[in-house]
XYZ file of N, CA and C in Angstrom:
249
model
N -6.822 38.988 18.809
C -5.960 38.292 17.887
C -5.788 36.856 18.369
N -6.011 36.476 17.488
C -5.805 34.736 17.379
C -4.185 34.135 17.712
N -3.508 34.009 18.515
C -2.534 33.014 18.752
C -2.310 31.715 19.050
N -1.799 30.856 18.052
C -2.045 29.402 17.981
C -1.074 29.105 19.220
N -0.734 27.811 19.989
C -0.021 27.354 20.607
C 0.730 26.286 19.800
N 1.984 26.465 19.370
C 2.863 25.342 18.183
C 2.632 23.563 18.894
N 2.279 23.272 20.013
C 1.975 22.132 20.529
C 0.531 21.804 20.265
N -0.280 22.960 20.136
C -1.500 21.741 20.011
C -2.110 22.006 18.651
N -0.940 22.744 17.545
C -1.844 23.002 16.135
C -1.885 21.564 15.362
N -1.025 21.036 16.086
C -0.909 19.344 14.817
C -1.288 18.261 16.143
N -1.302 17.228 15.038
C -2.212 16.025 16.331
C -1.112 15.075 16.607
N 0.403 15.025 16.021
C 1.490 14.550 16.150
C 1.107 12.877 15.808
N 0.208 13.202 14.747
C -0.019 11.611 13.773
C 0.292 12.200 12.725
N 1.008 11.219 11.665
C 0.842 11.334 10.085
C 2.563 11.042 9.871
N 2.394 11.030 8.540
C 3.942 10.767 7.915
C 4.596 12.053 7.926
N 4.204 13.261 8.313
C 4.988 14.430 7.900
C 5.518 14.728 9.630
N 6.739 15.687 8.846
C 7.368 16.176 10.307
C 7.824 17.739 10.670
N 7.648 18.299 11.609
C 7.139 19.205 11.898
C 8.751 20.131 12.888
N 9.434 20.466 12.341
C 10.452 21.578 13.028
C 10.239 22.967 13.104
N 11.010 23.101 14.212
C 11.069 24.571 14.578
C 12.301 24.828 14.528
N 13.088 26.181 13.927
C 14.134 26.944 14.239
C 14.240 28.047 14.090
N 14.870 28.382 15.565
C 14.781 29.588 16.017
C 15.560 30.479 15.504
N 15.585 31.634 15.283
C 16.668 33.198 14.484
C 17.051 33.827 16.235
N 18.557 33.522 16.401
C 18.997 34.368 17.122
C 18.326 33.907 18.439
N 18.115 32.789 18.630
C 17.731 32.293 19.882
C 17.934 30.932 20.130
N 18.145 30.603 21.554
C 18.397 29.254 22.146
C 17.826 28.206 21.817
N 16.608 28.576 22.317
C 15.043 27.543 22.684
C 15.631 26.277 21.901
N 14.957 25.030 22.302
C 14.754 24.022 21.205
C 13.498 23.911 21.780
N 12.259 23.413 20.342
C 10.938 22.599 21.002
C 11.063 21.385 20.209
N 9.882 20.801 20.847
C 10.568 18.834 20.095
C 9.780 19.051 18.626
N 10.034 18.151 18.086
C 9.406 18.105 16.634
C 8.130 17.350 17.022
N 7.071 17.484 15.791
C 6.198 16.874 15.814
C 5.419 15.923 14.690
N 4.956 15.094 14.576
C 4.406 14.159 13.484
C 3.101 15.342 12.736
N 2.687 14.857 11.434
C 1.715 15.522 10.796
C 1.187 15.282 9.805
N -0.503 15.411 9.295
C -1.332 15.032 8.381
C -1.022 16.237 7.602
N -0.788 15.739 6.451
C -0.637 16.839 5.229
C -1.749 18.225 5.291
N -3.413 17.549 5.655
C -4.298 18.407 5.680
C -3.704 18.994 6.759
N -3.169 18.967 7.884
C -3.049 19.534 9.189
C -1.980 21.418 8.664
N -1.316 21.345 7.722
C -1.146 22.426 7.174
C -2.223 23.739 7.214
N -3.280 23.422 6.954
C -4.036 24.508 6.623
C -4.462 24.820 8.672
N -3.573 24.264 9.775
C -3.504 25.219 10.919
C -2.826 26.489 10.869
N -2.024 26.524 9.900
C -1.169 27.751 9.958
C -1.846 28.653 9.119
N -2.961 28.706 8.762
C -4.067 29.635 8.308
C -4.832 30.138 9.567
N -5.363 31.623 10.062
C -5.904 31.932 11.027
C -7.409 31.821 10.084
N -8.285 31.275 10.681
C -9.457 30.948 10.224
C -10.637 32.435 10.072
N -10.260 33.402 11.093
C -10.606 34.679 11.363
C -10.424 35.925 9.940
N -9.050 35.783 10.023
C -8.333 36.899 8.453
C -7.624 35.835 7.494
N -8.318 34.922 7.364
C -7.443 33.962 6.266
C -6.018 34.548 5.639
N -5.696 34.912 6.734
C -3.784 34.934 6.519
C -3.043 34.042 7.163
N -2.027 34.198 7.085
C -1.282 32.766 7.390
C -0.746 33.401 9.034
N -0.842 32.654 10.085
C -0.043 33.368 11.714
C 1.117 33.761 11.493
N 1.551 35.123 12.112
C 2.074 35.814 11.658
C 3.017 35.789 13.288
N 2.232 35.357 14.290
C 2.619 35.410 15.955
C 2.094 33.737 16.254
N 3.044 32.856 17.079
C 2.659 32.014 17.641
C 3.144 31.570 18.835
N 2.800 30.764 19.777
C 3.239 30.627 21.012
C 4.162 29.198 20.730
N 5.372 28.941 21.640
C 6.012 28.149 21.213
C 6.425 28.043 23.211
N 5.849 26.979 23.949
C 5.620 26.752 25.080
C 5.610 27.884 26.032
N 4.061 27.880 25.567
C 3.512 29.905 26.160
C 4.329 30.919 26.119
N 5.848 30.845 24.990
C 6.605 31.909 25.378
C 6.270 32.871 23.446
N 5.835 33.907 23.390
C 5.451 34.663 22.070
C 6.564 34.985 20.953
N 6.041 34.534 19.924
C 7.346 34.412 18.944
C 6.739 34.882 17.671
N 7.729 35.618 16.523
C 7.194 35.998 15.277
C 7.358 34.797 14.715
N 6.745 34.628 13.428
C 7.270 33.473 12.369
C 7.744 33.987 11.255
N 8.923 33.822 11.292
C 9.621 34.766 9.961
C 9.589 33.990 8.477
N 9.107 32.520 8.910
C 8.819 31.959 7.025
C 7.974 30.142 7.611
N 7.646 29.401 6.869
C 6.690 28.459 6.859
C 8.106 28.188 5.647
N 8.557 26.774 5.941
C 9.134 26.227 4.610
C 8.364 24.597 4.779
N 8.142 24.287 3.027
C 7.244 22.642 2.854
C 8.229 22.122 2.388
N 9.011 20.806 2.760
C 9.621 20.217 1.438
C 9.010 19.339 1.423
N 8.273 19.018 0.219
C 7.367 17.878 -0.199
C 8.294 16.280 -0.225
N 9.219 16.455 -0.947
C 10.096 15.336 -0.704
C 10.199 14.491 0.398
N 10.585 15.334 1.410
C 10.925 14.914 3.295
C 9.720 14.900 3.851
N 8.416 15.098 2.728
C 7.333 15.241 3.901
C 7.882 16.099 5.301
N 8.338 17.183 5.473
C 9.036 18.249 6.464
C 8.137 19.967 5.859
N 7.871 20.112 7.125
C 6.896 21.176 7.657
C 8.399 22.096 8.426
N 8.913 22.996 8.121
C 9.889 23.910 9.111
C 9.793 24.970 9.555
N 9.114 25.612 10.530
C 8.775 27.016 10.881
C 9.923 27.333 11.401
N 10.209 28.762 11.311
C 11.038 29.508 11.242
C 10.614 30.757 11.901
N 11.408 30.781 13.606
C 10.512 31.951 14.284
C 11.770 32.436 14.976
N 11.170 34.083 15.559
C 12.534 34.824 16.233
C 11.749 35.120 17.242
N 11.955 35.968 18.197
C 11.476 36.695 19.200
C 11.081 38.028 18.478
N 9.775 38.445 19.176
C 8.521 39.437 18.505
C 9.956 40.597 18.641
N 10.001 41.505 17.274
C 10.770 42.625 17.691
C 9.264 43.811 17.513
C-alpha cells in the first residue's frame, strides 16, 4: 500500500493553500503553498482512489474528508488517528 508523506505531496509553490486538521488530536503541521494541478496527489496512482491513510511527519493518520474551497484557493485535509 501506497502511503503518501503530507510534506512532500505538494511542492509548496502556487497560489493555493494547503491545511491540516486534526479530529481529536493535538498535532499541528505547517501549512503549505499549492498548484491547483498538484490536487490530483491525493489520487493513489496504483487504485485510482483517493488516500485513504497518510503520513503526517512519519506519524500514520486516516483522512476522514479532502475539503476544496475554490474561492480561498484552500486545500483542507481532515485526518484522525488510524482507528
Amino acid at each position: 500500500m501506497n502511503v503518501p508523506e503530507y510534506l512532500s505531496l505538494f511542492s509548496n509553490d502556487g497560489p493555493g493553500r494547503v491545511k491540516v486538521r486534526f479530529v481529536r488530536h493535538t498535532g499541528k503541521i505547517a501549512e503549505q503553498a499549492f498548484a491547483p494541478r498538484e490536487v490530483l496527489a491525493l489520487i493513489d496512482s496504483n487504485s485510482q482512489r483517493f488516500h485513504r491513510l497518510m503520513r503526517f511527519d512519519d506519524y500514520l493518520f486516516e483522512v476522514h474528508k479532502y475539503e476544496i474551497d475554490p474561492r480561498t484557493q484552500t486545500l483542507t485535509i481532515v485526518a484522525g488517528e488510524v482507528t
